[in-house]
PDB file of C-alpha atoms and ligand atoms in Angstrom:
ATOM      1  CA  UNK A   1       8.411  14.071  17.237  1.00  0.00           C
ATOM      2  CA  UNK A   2       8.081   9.967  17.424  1.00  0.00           C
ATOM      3  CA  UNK A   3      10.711   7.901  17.151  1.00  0.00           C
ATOM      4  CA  UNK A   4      10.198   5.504  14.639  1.00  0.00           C
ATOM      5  CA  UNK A   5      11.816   1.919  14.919  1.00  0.00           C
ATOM      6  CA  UNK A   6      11.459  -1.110  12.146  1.00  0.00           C
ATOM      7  CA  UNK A   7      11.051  -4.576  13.844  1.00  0.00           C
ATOM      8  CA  UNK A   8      13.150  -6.601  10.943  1.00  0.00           C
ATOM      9  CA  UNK A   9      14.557  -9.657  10.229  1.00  0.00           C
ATOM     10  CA  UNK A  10      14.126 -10.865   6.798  1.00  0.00           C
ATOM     11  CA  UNK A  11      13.849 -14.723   8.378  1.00  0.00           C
ATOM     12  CA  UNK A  12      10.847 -15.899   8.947  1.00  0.00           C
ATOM     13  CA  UNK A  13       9.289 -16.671  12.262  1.00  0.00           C
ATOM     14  CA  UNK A  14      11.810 -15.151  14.488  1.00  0.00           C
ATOM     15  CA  UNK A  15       9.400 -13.020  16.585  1.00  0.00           C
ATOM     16  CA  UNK A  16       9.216  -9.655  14.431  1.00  0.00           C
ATOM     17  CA  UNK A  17       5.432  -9.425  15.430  1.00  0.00           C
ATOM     18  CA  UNK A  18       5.387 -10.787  18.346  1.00  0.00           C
ATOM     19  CA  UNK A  19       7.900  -8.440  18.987  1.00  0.00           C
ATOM     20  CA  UNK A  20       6.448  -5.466  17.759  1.00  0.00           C
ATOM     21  CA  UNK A  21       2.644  -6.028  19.239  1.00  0.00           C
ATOM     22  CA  UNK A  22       4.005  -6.368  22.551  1.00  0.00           C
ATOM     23  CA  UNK A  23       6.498  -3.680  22.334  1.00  0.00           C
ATOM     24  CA  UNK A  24       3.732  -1.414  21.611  1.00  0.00           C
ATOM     25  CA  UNK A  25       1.303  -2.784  24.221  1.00  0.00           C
ATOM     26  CA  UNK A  26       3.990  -2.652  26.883  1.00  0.00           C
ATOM     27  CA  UNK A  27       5.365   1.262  25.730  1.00  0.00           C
ATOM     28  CA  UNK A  28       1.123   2.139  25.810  1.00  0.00           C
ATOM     29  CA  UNK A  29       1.180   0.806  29.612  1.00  0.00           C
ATOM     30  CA  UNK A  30       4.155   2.941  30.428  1.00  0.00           C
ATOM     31  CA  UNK A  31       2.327   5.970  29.268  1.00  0.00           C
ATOM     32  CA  UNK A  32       3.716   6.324  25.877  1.00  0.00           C
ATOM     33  CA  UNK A  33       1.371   7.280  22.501  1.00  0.00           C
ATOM     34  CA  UNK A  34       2.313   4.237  20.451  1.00  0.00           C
ATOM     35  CA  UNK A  35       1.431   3.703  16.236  1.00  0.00           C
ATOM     36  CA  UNK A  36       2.298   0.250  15.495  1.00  0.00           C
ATOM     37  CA  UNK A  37       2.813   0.234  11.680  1.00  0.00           C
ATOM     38  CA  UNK A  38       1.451  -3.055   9.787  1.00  0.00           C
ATOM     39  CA  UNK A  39       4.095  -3.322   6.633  1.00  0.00           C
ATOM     40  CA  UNK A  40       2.999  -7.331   6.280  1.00  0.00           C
ATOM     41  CA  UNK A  41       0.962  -8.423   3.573  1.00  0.00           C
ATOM     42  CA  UNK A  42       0.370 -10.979   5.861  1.00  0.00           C
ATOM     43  CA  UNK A  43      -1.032  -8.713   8.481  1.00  0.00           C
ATOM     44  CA  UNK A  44      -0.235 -10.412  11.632  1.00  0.00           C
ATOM     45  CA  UNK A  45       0.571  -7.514  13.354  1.00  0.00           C
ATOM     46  CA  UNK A  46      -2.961  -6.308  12.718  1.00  0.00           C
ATOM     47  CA  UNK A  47      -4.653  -9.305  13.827  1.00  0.00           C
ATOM     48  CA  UNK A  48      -2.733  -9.629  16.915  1.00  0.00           C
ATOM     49  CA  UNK A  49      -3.854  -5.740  18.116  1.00  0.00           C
ATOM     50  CA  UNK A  50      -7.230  -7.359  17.935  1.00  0.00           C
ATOM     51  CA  UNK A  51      -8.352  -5.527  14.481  1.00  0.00           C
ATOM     52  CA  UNK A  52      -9.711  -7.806  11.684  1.00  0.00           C
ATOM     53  CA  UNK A  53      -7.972  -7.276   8.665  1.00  0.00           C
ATOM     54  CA  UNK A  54     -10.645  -8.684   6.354  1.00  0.00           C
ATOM     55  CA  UNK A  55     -13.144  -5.954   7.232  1.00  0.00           C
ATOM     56  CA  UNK A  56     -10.330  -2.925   7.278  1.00  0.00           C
ATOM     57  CA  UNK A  57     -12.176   0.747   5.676  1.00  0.00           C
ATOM     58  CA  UNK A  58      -8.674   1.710   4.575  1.00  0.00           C
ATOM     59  CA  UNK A  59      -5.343   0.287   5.267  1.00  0.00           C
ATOM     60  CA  UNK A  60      -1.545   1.215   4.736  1.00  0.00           C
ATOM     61  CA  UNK A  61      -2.083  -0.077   1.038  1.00  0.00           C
ATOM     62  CA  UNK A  62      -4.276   3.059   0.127  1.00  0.00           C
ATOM     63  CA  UNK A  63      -1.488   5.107   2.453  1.00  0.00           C
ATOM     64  CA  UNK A  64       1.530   3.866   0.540  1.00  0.00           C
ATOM     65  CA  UNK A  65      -0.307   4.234  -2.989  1.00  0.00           C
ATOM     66  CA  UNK A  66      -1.515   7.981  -2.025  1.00  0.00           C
ATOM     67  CA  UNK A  67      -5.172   7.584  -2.057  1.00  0.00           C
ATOM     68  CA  UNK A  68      -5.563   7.833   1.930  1.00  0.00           C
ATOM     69  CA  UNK A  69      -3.836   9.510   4.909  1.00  0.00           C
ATOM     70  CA  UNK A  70      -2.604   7.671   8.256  1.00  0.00           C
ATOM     71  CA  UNK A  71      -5.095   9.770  10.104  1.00  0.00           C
ATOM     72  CA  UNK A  72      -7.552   8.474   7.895  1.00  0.00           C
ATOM     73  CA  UNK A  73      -6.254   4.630   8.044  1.00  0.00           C
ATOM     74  CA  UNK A  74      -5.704   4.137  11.579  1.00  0.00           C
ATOM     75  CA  UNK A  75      -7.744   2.475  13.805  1.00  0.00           C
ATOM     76  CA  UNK A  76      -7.563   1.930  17.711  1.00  0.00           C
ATOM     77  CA  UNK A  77      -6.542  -1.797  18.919  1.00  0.00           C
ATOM     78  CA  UNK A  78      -8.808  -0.852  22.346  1.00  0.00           C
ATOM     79  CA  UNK A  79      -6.920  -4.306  23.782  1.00  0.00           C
ATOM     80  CA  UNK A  80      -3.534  -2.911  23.383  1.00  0.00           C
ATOM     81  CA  UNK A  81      -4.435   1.251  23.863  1.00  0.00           C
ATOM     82  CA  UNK A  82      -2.262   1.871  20.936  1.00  0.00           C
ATOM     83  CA  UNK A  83      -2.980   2.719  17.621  1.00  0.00           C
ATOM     84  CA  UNK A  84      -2.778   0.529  14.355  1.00  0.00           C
ATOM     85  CA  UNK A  85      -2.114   1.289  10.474  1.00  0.00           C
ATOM     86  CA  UNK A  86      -3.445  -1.315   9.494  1.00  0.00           C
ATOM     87  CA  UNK A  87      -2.500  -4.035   6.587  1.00  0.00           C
ATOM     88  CA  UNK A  88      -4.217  -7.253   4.739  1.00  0.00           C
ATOM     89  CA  UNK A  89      -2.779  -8.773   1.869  1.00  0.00           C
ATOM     90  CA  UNK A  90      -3.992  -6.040  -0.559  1.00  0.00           C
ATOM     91  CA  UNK A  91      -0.347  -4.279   0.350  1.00  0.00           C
ATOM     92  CA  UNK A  92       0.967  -7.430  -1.520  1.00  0.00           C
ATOM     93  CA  UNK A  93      -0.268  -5.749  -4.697  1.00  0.00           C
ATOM     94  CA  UNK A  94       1.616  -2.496  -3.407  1.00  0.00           C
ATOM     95  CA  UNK A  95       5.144  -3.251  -4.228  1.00  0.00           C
ATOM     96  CA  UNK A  96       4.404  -3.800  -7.524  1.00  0.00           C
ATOM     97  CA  UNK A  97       2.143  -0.552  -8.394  1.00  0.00           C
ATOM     98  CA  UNK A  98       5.058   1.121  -6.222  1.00  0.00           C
ATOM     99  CA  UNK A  99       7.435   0.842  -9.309  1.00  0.00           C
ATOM    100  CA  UNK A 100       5.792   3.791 -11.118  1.00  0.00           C
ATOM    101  CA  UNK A 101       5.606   5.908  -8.580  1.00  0.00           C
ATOM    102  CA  UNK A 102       8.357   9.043  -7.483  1.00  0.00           C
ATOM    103  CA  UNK A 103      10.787   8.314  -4.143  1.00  0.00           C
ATOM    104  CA  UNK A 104       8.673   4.991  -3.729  1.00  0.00           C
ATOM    105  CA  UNK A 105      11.028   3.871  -0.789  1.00  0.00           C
ATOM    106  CA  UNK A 106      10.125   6.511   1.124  1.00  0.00           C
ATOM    107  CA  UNK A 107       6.303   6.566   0.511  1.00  0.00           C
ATOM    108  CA  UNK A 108       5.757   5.443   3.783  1.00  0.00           C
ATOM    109  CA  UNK A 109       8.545   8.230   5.698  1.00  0.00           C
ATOM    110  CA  UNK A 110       6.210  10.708   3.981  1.00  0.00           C
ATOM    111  CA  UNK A 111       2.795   9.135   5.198  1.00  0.00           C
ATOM    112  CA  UNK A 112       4.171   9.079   8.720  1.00  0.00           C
ATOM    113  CA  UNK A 113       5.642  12.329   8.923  1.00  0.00           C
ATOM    114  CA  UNK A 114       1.813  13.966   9.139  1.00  0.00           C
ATOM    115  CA  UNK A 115       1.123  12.055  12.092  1.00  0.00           C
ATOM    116  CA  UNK A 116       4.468  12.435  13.562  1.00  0.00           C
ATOM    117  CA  UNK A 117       3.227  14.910  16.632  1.00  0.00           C
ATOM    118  CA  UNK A 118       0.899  12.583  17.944  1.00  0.00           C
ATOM    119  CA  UNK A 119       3.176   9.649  18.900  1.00  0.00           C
ATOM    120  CA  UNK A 120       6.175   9.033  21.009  1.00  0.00           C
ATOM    121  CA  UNK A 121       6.736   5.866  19.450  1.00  0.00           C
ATOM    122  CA  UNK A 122       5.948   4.116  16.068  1.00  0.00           C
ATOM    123  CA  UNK A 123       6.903   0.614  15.512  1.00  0.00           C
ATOM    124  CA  UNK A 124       6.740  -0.721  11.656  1.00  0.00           C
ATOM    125  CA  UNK A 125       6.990  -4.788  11.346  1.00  0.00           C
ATOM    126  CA  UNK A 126       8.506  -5.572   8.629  1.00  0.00           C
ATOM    127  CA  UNK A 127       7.722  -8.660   6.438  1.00  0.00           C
ATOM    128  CA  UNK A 128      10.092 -11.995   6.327  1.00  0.00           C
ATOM    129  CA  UNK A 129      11.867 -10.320   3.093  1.00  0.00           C
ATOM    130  CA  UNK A 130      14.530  -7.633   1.662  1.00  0.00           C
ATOM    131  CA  UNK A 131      11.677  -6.059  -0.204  1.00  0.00           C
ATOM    132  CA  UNK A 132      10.763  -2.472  -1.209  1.00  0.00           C
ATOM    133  CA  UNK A 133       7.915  -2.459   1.482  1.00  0.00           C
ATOM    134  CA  UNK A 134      11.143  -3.198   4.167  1.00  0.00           C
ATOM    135  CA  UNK A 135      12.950  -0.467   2.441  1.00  0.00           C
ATOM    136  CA  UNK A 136       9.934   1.741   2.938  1.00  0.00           C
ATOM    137  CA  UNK A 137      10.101   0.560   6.493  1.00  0.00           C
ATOM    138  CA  UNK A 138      14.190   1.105   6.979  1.00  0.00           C
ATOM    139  CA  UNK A 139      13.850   4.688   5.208  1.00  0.00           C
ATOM    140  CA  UNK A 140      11.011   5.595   7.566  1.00  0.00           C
ATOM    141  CA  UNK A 141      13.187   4.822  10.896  1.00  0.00           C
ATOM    142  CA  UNK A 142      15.524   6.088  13.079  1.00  0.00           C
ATOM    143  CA  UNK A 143      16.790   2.662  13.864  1.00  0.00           C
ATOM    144  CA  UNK A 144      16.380  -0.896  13.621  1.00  0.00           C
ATOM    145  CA  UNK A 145      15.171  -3.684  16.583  1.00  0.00           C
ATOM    146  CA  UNK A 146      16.452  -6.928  15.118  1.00  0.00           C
ATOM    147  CA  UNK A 147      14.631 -10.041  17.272  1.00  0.00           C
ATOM    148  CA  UNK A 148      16.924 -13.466  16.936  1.00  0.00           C
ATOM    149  CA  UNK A 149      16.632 -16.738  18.078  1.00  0.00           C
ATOM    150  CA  UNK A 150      19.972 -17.954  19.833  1.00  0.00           C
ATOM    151  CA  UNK A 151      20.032 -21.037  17.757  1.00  0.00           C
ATOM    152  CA  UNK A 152      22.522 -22.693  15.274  1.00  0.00           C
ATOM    153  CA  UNK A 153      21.046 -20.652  12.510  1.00  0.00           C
ATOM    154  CA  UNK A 154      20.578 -17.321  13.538  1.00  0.00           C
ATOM    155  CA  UNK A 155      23.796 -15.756  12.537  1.00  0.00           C
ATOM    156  CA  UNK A 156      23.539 -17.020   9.375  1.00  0.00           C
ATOM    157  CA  UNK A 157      21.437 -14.402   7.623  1.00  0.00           C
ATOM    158  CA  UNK A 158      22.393 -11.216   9.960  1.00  0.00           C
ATOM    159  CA  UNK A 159      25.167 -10.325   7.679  1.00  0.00           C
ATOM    160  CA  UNK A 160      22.906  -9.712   4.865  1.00  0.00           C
ATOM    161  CA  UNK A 161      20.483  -7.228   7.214  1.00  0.00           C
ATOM    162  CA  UNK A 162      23.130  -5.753   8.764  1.00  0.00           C
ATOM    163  CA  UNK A 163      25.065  -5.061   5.296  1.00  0.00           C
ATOM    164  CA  UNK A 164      21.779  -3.871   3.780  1.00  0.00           C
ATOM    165  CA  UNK A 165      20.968  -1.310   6.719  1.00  0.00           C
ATOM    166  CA  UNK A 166      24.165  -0.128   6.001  1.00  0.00           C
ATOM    167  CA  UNK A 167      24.012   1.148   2.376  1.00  0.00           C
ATOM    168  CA  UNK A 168      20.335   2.295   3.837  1.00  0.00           C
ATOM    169  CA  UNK A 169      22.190   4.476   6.190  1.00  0.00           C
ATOM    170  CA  UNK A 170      24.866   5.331   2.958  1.00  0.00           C
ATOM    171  CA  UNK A 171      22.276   6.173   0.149  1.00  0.00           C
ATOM    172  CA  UNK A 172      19.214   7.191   1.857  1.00  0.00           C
ATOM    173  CA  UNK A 173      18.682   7.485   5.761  1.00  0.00           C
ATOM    174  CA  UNK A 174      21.603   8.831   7.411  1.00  0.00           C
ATOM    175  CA  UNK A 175      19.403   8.467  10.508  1.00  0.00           C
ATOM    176  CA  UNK A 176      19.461   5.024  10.600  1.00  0.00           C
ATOM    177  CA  UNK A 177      21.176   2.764  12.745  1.00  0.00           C
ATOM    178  CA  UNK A 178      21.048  -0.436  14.511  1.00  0.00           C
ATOM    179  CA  UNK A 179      19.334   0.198  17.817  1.00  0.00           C
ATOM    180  CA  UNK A 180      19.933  -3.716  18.750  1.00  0.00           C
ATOM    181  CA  UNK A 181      19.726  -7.371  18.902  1.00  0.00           C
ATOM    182  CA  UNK A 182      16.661  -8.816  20.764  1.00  0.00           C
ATOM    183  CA  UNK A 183      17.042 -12.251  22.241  1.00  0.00           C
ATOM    184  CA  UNK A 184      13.554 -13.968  21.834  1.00  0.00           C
ATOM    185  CA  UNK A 185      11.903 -17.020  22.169  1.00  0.00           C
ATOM    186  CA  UNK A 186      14.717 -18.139  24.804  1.00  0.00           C
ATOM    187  CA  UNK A 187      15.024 -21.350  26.787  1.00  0.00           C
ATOM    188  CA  UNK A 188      17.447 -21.251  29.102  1.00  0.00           C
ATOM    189  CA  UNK A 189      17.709 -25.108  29.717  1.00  0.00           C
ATOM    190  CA  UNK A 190      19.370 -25.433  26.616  1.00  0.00           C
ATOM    191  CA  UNK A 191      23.206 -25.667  26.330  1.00  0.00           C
ATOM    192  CA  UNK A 192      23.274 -24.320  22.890  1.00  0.00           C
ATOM    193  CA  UNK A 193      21.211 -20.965  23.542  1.00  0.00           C
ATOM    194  CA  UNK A 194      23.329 -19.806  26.190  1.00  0.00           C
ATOM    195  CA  UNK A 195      26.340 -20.268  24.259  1.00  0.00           C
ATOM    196  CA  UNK A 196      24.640 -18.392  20.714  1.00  0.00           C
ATOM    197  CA  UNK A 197      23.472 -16.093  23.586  1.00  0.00           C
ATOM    198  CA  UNK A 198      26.755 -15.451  24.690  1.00  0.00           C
ATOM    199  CA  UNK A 199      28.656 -15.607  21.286  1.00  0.00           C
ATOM    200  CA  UNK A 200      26.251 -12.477  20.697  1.00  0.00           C
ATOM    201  CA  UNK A 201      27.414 -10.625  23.671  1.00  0.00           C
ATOM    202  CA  UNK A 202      30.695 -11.178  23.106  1.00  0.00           C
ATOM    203  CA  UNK A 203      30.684 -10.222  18.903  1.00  0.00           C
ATOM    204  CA  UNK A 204      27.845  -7.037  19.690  1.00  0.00           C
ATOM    205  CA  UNK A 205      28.733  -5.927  23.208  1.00  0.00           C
ATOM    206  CA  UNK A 206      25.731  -3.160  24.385  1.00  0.00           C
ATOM    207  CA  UNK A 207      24.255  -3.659  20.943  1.00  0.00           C
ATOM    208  CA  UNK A 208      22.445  -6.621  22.643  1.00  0.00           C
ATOM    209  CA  UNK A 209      19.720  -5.794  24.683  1.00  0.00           C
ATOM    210  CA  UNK A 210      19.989  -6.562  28.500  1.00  0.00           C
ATOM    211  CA  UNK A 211      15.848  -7.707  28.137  1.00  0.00           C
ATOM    212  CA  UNK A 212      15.549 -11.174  27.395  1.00  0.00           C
ATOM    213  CA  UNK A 213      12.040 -13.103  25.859  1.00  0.00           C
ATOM    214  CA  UNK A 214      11.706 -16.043  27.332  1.00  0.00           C
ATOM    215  CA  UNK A 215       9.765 -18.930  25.035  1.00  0.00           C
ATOM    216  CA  UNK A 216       6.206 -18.436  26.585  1.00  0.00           C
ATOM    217  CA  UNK A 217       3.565 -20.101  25.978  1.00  0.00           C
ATOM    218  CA  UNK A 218       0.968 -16.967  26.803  1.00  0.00           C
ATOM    219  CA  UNK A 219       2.694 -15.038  24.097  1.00  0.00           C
ATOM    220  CA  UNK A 220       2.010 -17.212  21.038  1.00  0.00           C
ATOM    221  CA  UNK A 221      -1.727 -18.211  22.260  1.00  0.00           C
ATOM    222  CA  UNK A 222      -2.755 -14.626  22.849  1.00  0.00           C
ATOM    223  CA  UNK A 223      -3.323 -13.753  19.045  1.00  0.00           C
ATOM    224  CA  UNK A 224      -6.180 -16.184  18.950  1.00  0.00           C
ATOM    225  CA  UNK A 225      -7.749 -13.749  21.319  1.00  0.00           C
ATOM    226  CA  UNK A 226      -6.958 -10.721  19.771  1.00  0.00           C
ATOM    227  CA  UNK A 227      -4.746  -9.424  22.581  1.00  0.00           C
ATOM    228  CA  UNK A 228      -1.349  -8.500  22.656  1.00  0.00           C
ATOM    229  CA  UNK A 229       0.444 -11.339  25.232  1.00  0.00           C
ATOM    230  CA  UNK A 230       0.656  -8.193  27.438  1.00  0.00           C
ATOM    231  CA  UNK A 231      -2.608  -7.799  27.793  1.00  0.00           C
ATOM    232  CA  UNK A 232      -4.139 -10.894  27.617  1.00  0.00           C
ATOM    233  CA  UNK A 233      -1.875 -12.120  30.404  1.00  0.00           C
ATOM    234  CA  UNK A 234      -0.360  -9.403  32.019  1.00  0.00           C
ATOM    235  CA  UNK A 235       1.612 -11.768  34.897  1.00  0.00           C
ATOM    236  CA  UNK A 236       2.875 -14.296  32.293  1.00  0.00           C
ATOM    237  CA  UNK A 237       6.871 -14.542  32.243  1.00  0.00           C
ATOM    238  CA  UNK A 238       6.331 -13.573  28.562  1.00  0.00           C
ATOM    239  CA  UNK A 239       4.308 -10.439  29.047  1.00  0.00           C
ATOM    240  CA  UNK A 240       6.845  -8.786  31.716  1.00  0.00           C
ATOM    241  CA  UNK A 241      10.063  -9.342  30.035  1.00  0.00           C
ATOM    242  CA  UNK A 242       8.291  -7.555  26.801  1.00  0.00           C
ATOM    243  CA  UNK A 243       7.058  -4.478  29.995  1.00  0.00           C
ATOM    244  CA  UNK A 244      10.678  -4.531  30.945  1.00  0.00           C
ATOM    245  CA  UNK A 245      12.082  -4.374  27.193  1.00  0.00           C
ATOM    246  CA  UNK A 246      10.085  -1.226  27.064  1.00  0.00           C
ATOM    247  CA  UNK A 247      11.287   0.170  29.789  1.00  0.00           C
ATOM    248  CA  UNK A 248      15.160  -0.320  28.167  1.00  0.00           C
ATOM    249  CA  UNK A 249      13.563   1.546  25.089  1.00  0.00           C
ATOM    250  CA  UNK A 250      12.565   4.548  26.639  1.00  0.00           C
ATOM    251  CA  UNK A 251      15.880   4.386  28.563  1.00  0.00           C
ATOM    252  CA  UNK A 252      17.683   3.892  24.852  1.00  0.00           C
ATOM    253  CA  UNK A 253      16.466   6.423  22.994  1.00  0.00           C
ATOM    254  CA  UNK A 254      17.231   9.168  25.302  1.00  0.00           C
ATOM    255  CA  UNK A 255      20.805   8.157  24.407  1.00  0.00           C
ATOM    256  CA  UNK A 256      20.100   8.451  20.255  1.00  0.00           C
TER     257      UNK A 256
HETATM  258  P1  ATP B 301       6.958 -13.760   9.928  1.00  0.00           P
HETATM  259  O1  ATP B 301       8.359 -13.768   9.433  1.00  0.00           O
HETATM  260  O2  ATP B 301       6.087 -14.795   9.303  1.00  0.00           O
HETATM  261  O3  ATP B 301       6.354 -12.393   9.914  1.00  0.00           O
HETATM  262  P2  ATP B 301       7.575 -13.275  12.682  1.00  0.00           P
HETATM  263  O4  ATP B 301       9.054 -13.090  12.615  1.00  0.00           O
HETATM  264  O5  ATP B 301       6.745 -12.070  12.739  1.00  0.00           O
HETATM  265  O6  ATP B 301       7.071 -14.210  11.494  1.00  0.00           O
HETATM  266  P3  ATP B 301       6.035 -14.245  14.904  1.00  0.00           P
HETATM  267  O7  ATP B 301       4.813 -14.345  14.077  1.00  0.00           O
HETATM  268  O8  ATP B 301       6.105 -13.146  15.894  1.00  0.00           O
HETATM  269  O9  ATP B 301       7.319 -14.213  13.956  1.00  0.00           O
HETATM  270  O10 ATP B 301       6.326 -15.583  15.691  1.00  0.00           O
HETATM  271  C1  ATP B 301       6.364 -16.844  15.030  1.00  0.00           C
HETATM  272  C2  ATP B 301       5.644 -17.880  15.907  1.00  0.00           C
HETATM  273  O11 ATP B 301       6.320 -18.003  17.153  1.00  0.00           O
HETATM  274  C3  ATP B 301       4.226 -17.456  16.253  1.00  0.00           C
HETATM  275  O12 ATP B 301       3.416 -18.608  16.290  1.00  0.00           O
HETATM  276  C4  ATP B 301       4.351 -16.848  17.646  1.00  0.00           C
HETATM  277  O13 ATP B 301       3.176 -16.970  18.392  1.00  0.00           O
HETATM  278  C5  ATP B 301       5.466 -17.680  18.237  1.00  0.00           C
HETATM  279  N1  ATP B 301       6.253 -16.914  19.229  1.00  0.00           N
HETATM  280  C6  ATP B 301       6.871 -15.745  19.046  1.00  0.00           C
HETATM  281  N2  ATP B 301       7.529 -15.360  20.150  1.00  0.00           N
HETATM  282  C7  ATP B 301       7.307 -16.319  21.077  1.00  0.00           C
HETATM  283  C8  ATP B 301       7.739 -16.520  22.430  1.00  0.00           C
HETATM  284  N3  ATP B 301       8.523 -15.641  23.059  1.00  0.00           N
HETATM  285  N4  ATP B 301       7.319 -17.641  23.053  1.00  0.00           N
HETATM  286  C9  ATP B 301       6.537 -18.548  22.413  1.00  0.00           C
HETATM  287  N5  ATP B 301       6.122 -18.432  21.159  1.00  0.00           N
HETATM  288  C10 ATP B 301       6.492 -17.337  20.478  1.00  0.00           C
HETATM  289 MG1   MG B 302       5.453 -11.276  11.281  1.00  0.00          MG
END
């Protein structure tokens, strides 16, 4: 069976996709079966596996509603050799139809589940918010990657993700649990992001991962190509801290 991770942190522009794309490019080099799970009205994720979101059959919208399957939704990024379940801002619409609907945070646990053979890994990003659709994602996982920016800020809104995985893992996943803290989008010449750096160690201990993402410049131009940084430069600094992250995650999980 997969293991299924959320990529969450309900600030925005932290790295979730970034995170997430090139987790699941650099798992699909090291011979793992990867889904990477859209849950972004904004549908970055999709967009950066090289699949346009404006001309999408089906996406996780008709999957979280009931009126498609994964199988049926998915679709191949070819860049990345993982697949996609796809989302466009149609899944905006979702939360709100959701409220009718039986067990609607765990629509998307239910979706997976049929697919849940195929895969060694499935990697939801989450969108920049608390919402139902990141419930759907923290019900669906076994744990949570939370990517953070050592800056003045970053602490600021962990306790409110941390304390809401935790009545997750009360009320409705027992499963769940905070796989760890990704440093991204580091620059080492600065004073202040070695010290938030360390400040993490020190409050988190082995809840911090030892793999590091560097700022890169490769990683943030590679959507515009459709490739996952990985990919689209394989030798950038960017690309082989996100292969060596991978490598920590298979090495994690066999301890879950
Ligand atoms: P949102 O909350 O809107 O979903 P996000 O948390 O998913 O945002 P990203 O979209 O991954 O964040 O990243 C925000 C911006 O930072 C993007 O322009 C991305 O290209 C850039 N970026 C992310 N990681 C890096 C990095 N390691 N080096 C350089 N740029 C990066
Ligand atoms: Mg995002």
């Amino acid at each position: 069976m997969a293991k299924i991770f959320c990529v969450a942190n309900q600030k925005g522009g932290v790295g979730k996709t970034t995170t997430a794309v090139n987790l699941a490019a650099g798992l699909a080099k090291l011979n793992q079966r990867v889904l990477l799970v859209d849950l972004d009205p904004q549908g970055n994720a999709t967009m950066g596996a090289g699949i346009n979101k404006a001309e999408l059959k089906s996406s996780i919208y008709e999957v979280m509603l009931g009126m498609a399957d994964v199988a049926t939704a998915r679709v191949r990024s070819e860049a990345g050799r993982f697949d996609v379940l796809p989302a466009n801002r149609e899944l905006a619409g979702a939360e709100v139809e959701m409220v009718e609907l039986d067990n609607r945070e765990r629509r998307l646990k239910d979706a997976l589940a049929a697919v849940g053979e195929e895969y060694d890994f499935m990697l939801i990003d989450c969108p920049p918010a608390l919402s139902m659709l990141t419930l759907n994602g923290l019900c669906a996982a076994h744990g949570v990657i939370i990517p953070m920016q050592c800056e003045y800020y970053a602490l600021e809104g962990l306790s409110d993700l941390v304390n809401t995985i935790k009545k997750v893992h009360a009320k409705l996943n027992p499963d769940l649990k905070i796989i760890g803290l990704l440093r991204v989008m580091f620059d080492p010449r600065m004073t202040l992001s070695q010290q938030v750096s360390s400040q993490l160690e020190q409050h988190f201990g082995d809840k911090v991962f030892r793999s590091i993402i560097p700022r890169n410049v490769r990683l943030a131009e590679a959507p515009s190509y459709g490739m996952p940084g990985i990919n689209f430069d394989p030798s950038s600094k960017g690309a082989q801290a996100y292969i060596a992250f991978g490598a920590e995650m298979i090495e994690r999980i066999k301890t879950l």
